[in-house]
XYZ file of C-alpha atoms in Angstrom:
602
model
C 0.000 0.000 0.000
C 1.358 3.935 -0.750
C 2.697 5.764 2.099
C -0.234 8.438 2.999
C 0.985 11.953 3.084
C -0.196 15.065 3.111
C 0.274 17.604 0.188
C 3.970 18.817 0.318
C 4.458 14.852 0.494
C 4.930 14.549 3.632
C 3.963 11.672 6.006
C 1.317 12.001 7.500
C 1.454 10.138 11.377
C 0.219 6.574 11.582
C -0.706 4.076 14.080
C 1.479 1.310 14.258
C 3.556 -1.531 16.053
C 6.667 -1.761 17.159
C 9.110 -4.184 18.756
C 11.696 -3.536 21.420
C 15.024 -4.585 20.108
C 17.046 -2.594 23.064
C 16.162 -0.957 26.428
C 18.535 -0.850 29.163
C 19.952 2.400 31.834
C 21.488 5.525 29.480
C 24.737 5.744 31.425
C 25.974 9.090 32.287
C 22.530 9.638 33.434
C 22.170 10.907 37.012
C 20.881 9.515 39.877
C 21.449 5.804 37.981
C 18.100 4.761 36.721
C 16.162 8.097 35.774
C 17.024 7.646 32.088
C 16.685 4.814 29.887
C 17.544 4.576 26.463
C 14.606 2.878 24.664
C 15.266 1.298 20.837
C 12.370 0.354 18.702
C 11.768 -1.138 15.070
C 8.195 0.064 14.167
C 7.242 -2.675 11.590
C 4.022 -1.727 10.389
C 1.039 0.665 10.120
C -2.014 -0.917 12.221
C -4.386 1.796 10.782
C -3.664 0.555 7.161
C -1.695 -2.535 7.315
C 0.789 -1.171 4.961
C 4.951 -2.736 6.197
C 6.241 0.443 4.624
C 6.297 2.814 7.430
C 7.783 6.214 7.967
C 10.578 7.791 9.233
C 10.724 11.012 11.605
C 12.286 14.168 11.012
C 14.686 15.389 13.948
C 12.384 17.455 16.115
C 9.125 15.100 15.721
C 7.834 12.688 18.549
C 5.643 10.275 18.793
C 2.847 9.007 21.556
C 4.106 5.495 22.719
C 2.219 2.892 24.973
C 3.323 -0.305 26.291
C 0.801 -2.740 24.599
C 0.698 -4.670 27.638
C 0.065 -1.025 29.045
C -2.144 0.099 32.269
C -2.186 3.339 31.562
C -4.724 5.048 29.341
C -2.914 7.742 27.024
C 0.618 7.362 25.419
C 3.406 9.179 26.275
C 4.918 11.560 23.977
C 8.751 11.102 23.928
C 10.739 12.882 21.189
C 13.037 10.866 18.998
C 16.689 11.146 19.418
C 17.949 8.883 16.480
C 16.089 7.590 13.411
C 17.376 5.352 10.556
C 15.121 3.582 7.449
C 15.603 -0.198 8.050
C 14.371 -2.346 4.925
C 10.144 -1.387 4.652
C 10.054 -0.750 8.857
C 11.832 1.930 10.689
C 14.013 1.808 12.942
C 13.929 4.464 16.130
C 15.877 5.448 19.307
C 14.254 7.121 21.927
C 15.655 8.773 25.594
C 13.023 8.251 28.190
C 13.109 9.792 31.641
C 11.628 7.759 34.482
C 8.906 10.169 35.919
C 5.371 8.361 36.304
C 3.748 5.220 35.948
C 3.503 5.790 32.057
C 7.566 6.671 31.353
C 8.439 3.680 33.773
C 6.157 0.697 32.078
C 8.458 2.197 28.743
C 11.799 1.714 31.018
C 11.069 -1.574 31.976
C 10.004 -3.055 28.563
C 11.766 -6.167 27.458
C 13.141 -7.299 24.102
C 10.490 -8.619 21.704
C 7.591 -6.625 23.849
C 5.348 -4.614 21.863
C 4.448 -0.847 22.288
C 2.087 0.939 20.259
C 3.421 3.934 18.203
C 1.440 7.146 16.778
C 3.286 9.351 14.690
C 5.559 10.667 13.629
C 3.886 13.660 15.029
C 4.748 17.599 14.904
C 6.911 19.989 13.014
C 10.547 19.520 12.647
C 13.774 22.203 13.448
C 14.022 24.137 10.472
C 17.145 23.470 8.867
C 20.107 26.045 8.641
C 21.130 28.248 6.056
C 24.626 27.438 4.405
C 25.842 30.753 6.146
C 24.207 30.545 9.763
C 26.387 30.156 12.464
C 24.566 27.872 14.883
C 24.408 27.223 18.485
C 22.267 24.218 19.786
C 20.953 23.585 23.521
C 19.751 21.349 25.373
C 18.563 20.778 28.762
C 17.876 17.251 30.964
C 16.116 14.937 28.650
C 15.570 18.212 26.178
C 19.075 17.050 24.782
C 17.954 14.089 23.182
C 15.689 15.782 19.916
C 18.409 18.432 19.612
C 20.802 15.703 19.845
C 19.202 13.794 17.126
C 19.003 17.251 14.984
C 22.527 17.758 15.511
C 23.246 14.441 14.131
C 22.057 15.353 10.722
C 24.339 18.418 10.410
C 28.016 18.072 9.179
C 30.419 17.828 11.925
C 31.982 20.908 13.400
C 29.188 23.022 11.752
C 28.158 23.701 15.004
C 28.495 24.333 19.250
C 26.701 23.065 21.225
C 25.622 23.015 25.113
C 24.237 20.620 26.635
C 23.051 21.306 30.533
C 21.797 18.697 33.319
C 21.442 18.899 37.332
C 23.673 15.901 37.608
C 25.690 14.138 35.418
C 25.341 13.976 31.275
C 24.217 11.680 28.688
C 22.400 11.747 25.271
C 25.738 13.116 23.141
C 26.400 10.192 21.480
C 25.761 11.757 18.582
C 26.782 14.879 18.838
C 30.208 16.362 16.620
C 29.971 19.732 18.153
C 33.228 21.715 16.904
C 32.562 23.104 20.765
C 30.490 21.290 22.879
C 30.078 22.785 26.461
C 28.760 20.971 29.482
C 26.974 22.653 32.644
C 25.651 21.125 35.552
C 24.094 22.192 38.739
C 26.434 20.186 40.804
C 29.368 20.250 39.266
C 29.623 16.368 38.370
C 30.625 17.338 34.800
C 31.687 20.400 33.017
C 31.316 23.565 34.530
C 29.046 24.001 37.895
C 25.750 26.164 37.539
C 23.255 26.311 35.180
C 23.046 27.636 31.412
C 23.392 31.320 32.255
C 26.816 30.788 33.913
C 27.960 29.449 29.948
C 25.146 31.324 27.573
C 24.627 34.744 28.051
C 23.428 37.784 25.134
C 26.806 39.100 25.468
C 28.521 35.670 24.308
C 26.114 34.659 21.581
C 27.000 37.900 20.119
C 30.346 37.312 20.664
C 30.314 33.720 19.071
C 28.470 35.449 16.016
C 25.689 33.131 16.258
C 22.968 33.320 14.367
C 20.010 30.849 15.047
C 19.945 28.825 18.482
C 17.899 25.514 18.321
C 16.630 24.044 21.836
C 14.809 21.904 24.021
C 14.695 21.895 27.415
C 12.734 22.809 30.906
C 10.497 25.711 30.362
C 12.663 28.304 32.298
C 15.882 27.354 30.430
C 13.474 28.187 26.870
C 12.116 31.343 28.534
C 15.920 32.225 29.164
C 16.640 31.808 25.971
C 14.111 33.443 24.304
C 15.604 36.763 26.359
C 18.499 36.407 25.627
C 18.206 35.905 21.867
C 15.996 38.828 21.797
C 18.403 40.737 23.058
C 21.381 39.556 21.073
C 18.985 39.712 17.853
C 19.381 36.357 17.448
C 16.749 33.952 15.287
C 15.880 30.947 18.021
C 14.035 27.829 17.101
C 12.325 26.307 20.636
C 10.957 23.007 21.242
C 8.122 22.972 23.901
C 6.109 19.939 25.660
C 2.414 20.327 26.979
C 0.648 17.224 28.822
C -1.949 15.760 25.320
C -3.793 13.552 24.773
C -4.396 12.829 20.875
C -1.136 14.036 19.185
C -2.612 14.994 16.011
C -4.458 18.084 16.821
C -7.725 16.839 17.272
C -8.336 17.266 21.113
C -6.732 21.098 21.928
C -5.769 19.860 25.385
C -1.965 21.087 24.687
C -2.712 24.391 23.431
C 0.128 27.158 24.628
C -0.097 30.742 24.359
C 1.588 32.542 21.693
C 1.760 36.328 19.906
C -0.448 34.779 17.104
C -2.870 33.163 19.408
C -2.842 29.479 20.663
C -0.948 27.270 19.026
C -1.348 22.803 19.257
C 2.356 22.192 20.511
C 1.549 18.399 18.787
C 0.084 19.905 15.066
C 1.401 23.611 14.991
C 4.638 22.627 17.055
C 6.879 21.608 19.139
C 9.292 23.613 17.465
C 7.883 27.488 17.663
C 9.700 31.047 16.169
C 11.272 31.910 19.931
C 9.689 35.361 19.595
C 6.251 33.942 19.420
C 6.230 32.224 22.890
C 4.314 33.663 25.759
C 5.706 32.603 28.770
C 3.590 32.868 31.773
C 5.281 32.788 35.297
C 4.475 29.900 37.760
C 1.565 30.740 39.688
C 2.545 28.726 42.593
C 6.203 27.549 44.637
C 6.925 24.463 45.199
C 6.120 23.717 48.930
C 8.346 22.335 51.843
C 8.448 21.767 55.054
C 10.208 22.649 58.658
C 12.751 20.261 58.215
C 15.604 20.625 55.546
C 14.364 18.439 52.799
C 16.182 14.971 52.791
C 17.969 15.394 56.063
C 18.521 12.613 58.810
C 14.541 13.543 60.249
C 11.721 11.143 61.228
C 8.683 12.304 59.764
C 5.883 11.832 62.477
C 2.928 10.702 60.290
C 0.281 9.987 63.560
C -2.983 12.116 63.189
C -6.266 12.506 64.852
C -9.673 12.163 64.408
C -12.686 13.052 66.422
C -10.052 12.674 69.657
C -8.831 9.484 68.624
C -5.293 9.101 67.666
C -3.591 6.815 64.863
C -0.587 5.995 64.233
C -0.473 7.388 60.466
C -3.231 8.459 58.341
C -3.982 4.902 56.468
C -7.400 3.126 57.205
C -8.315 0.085 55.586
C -12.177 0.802 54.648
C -15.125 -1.140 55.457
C -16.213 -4.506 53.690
C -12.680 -4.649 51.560
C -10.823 -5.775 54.884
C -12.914 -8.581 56.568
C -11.659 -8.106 60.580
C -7.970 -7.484 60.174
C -6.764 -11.215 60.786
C -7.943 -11.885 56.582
C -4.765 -10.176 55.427
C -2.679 -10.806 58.425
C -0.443 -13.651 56.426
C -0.527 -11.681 53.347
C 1.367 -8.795 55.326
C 2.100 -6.829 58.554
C -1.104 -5.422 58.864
C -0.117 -3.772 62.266
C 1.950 -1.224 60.132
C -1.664 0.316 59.673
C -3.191 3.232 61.320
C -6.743 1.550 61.473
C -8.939 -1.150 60.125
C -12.824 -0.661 59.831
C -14.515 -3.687 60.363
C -17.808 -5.117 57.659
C -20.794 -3.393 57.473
C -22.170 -4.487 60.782
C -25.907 -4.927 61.083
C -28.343 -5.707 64.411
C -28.926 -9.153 62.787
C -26.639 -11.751 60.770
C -27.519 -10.967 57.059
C -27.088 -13.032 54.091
C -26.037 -10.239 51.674
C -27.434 -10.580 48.005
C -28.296 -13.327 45.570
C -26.659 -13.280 42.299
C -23.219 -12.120 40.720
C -21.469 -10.096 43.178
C -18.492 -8.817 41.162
C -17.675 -7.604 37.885
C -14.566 -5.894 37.000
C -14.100 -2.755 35.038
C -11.888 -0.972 33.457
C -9.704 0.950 36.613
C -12.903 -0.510 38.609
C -14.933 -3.088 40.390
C -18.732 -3.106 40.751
C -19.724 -4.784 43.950
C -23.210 -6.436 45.128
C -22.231 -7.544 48.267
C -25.434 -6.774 50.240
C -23.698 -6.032 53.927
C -23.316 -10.005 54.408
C -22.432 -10.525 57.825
C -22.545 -12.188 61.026
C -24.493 -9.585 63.016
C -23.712 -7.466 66.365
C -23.573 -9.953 68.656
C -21.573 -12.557 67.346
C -19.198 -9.822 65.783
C -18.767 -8.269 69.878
C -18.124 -11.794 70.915
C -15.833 -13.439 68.079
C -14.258 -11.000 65.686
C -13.892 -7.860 68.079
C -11.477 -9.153 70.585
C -9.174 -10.508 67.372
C -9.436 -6.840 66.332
C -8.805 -5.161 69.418
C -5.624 -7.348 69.809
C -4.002 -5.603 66.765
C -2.157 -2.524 66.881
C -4.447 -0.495 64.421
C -7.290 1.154 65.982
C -11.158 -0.396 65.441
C -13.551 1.173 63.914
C -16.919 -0.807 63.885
C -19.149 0.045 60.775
C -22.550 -0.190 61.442
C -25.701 -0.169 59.065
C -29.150 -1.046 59.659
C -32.452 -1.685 57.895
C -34.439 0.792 59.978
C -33.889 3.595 62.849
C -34.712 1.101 65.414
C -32.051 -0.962 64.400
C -29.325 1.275 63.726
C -30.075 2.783 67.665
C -29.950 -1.163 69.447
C -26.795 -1.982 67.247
C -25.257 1.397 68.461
C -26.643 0.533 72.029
C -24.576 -3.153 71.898
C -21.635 -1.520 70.542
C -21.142 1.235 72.837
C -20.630 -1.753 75.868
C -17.538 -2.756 74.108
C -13.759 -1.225 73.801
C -14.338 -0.418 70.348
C -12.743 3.024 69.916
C -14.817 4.610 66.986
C -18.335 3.541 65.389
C -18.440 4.564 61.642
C -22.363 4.952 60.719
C -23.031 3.619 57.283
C -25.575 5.759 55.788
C -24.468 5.206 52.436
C -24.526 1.515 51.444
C -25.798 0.903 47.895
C -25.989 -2.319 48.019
C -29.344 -3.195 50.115
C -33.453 -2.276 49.308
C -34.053 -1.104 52.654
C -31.877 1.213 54.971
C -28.468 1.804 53.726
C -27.973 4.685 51.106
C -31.786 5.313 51.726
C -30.854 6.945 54.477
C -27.700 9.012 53.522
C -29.647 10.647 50.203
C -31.053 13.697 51.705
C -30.242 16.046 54.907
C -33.175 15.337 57.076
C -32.916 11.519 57.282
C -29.069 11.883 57.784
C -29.294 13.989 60.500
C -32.689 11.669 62.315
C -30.482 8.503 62.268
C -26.594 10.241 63.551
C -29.463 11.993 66.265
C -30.636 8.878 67.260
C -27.347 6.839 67.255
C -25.499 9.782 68.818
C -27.549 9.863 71.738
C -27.812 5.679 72.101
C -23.737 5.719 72.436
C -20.897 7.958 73.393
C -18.171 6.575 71.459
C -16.701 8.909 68.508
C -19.029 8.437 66.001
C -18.083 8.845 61.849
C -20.606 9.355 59.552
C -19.926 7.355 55.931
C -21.595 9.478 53.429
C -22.480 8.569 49.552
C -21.907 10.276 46.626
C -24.822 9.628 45.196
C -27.183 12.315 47.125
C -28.150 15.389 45.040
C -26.919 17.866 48.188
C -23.585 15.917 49.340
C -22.648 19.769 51.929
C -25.978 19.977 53.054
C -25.849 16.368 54.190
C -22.614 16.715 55.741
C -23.825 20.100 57.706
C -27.066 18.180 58.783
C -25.072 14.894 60.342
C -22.077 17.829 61.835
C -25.127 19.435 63.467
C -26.842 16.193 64.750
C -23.900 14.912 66.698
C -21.444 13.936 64.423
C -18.219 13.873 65.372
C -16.714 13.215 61.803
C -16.870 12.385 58.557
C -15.947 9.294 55.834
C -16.680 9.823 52.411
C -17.173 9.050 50.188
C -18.923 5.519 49.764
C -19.514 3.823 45.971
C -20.937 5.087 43.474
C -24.536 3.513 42.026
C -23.606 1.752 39.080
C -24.842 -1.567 36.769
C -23.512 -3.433 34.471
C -25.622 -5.687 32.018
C -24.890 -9.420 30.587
C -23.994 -8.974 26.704
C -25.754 -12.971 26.086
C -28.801 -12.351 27.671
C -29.261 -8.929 27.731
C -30.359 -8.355 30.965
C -28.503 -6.320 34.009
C -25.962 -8.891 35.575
C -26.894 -7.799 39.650
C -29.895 -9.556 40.923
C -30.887 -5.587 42.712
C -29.625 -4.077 39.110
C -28.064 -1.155 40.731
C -24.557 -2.046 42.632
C -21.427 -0.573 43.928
C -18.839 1.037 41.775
C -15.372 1.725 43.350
C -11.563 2.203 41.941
C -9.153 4.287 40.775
C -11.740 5.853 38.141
C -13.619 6.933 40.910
C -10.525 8.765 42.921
C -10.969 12.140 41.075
C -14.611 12.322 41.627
C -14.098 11.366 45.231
C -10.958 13.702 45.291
C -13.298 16.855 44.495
C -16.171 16.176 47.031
C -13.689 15.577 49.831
C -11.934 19.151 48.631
C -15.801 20.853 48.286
C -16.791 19.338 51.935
C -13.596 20.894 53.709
C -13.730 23.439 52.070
C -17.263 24.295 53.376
C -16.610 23.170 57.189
C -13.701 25.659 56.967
C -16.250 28.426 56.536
C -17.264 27.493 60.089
C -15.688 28.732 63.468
C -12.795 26.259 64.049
C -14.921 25.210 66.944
C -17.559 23.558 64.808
C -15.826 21.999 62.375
C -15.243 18.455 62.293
C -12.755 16.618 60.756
C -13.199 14.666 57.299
C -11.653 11.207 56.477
C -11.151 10.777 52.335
C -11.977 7.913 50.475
C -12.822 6.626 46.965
C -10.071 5.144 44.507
C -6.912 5.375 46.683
C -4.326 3.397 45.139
C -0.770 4.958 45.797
C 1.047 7.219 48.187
C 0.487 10.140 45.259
C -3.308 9.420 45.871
C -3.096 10.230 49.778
C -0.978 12.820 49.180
C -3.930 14.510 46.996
C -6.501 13.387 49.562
C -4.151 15.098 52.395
C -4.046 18.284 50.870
C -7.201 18.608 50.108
C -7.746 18.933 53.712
C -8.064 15.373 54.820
C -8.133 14.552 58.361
C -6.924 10.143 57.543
C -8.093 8.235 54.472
C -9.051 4.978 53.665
C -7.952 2.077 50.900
C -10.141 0.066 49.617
C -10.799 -1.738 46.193
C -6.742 -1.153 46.063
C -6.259 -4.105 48.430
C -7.911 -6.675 46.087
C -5.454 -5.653 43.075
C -2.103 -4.947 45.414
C -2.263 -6.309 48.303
C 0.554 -4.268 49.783
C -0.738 -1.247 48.222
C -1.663 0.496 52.117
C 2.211 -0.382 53.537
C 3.424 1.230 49.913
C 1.167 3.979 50.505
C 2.899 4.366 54.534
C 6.150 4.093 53.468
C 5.612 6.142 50.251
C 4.096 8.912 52.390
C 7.179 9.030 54.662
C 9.727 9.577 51.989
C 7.572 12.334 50.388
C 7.777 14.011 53.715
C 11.592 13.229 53.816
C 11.930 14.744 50.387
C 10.136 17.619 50.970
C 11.061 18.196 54.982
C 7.506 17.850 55.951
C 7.823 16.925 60.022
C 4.685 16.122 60.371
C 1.291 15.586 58.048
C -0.532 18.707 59.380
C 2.246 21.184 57.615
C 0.593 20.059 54.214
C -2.972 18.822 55.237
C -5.215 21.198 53.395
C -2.792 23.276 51.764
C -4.709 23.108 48.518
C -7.878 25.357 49.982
């Protein structure tokens, strides 16, 4: 089949397959590990089956995806080295190791497969005969200029290349001068590009055009001092996309001639064009010096009960405690919520129970369990006996029952009672309850005056007025909050055609549900804090926490603790991670303790 291209005969970007003949550390790199070198022959075009695929110009990119991938967009990486290699194409890529996305790409194997759009964007303009040129690049910026620089004859050309620690990606570079800055001084000269490119010595050098990619500040730099110099500068930009070929606008940047797609109408942009804004925000840090020889203190406290650090496992994903006990410490946790408890044993639902989703499981549990009694007199003490502290979750079917389960319980040593009001799994009680303000607030009345233990009210999602509810139960006697609960979902059977959940409606809970559950946690805080700091109460975050980064979010939002879930059931050391990953972000930011950066996003 003909190559497609457009009407100056270029190629147009494709879809396509690749295999991984090489991917291994980039040496030189700094720390070891943050960049790999990734090597690729894309073999054909999955969106017309043609073998004869196309080859990138230096300056292009293209969106790449494990296709054994858990991550939902590819990543655009620029290419560094590019070569024609029979009817396929063969490509080199420089990856830095910053998210989940970049690291599934480190970590690929040879023969693995990744899935390749492109080649995508506009390409450095190429020199005239008489230009005098200077080329720059910064961190993992070097490797497209790199890979331009590779195509011009050697010695035509200087080049800098600038890092925080350590260099790499000049493998191809014949740079009559080539000079090397780093922050620390572990190669070349210490400091960054200003200490070896100023306006003064680009006119000096006689330059004419600068070509460069780097960290936005380094580009900003530049674009001063070529203006200054009156020098013609060629900048390659990034912006987070999703589509690559122009379709979506979500990497739009400001320019002199309006906004410009840095995938269609860039990377590379005229340097005068470029708008730079300033950052709106500093980075944050703590007390402590960041990375010094500190112990974070990562205990908190809600409703006058203390835990050791902010990680709950949540109701009905944890059994008792003693479930998981084999699979791992589970006294590294701060607490463990018990199953929805109910007056009397229950069942739970007939039917399917489970279905997975994508980033998701829909659950139809129904609140099976053994009921108060036998719970106070077989599973408690186990509880009790671990170092986490209890919280008993208790639902009902009715107000009488919530009130003589509350009664039982508050005879016990259980330290906190976390009312389920939001359960979407059972006909009567449950969510029915939690859905408006006035039936939130009867039921925390009548439980808070049946028992005196701290009592946490569980709210769902799924109510039309999720503030007023929260203001109703802080004004009935509730001490704090959990939210939020699942969210009402179904799913139906493709072969017979009819919803797969005996009650049709179930519980949907994940990581797709984490942003959703991010914002109403960030929109209830933020309303308590319009209270006097004497009537607020504190609010516990839930709803698709998977990793320390998630908790992190949660905390800042204002978060008093959170709780893990549906994480459990996919990583089973996912809360410990989440512990431990929590204490080094405090390390590495000098956070002493959790309140210096709980609710610093209001």
């Amino acid at each position: 089949m003909n190559k497609v291209t457009d009407c100056k005969g270029e190629p147009l970007p494709v879809f396509g397959k690749g295999v991984v003949t090489y991917c291994d550390v980039e040496q030189g790199a700094a720390p070891f590990g943050s960049v790999w070198n990734l090597k690729l022959l894309m073999l054909v075009d999955l969106s017309t089956g043609s073998t004869d695929v196309p080859v990138p110009a230096a300056g292009q990119f293209y969106l790449l995806r494990s296709a054994k991938s858990g991550v939902l967009l590819g990543r655009p990486i620029s290419i560094y080295m590019a070569r024609k290699a029979g009817e396929a194409a063969y490509l080199e890529f420089l990856i830095l190791k910053k998210g989940k996305g970049t690291e599934e790409l480190c970590f690929l194997e040879k023969n693995d497969e990744v899935e390749l759009i492109g080649p995508l964007g506009n390409t450095f303009l190429q020199p005239k005969t008489d230009d005098k040129i200077c080329i720059v690049g910064g961190g993992i910026g070097v490797a497209p200029v790199a890979g331009f620089a590779s195509g011009l004859p050697a010695k035509s050309y200087d080049f800098f290349a600038c890092f925080k620690s350590g260099s790499y990606g000049l493998d191809y570079v014949a740079a009559n001068e080539l000079t090397i800055t780093t922050d620390d001084g572990s190669a070349g000269i210490k400091g960054m590009l200003p200490t070896a490119l100023t306006a003064e010595t680009l006119k000096k050098k006689g330059y004419t055009v600068v070509y460069a990619c780097g960290p936005t500040p380094m580009l900003a730099y530049l674009q001063k001092i070529c203006a200054e110099a009156g020098v013609q500068a060629y900048l390659s930009m990034e912006n987070r996309m999703a589509c690559g070929v122009g379709a979506c606008l979500g990497c739009t940047i400001t320019t002199s001639e309006g906004n410009k797609r840095c995938c269609k109408d860039g990377p590379v942009f005229r340097g005068e064009i470029l708008q730079f804004e300033k950052p709106k925000f500093k980075p944050i840090f703590g007390t402590e010096k960041p990375d010094s020889d500190f112990d974070p203190d990562l205990s908190v406290e809600v409703a006058g009960v203390k835990f050791e650090n902010p990680v709950i496992a949540a109701s009905g994903t944890f059994g008792y405690g003693s479930e998981y006990s084999s699979i791992f410490d589970v006294n590294k946790l701060g607490g463990i919520c018990s199953k929805g408890l109910t007056l009397q044993a229950r069942p739970g639902n007939t039917g399917t129970r489970l279905v997975e989703t994508p980033s998701g499981l829909i659950n139809s549990i129904g609140l099976e369990n053994p009921g108060i009694e036998h719970f106070i007199k077989h599973e408690l003490p186990g509880m009790l006996a671990l170092k986490p502290v209890t919280i008993a979750n208790l639902s009902g079917s009715s107000l009488e029952t919530y009130v003589e389960g509350a009664k039982l319980l508050d005879q016990t040593d259980v330290p906190m009672i976390e009312l389920n009001i939001s359960c979407p799994n059972v006909k009567a009680g449950g969510m029915g309850f939690g859905m408006a303000p006035e039936t939130a607030a009867s039921v925390t009345k009548a439980v808070r005056e049946a028992t005196k233990k701290p009592l946490m009210v569980k709210l769902t999602p799924n109510a039309p007025d999720l503030i007023g509810i929260a203001m109703a139960v802080r004004e009935a006697g509730a001490d704090a909050l959990s939210l939020v609960n699942t969210f009402q979902a179904m799913s139906i059977d493709l072969n017979t055609g009819r919803p797969v959940f005996d009650n049709i409606r179930a519980g949907f809970s994940g990581p797709a549900v984490k942003p959703i559950a991010l914002r109403m946690v960030y929109d209830v805080v933020q309303a308590m804090n319009k209270l006097p700091e004497s009537e607020r109460i504190p609010v516990v975050g839930l709803g698709g926490i998977s990793t320390w980064q998630d908790a992190v979010e949660f905390l800042m939002a204002g978060a008093a603790a959170i709780q893990v879930g549906t994480a459990t059931f996919s990583n089973p050391n996912a809360m410990i991670q989440i512990v431990e990953g929590l204490k080094l972000y405090m390390k590495s930011k000098g956070f002493k303790s959790i309140a210096e950066f709980r609710g610093i996003a209001q």
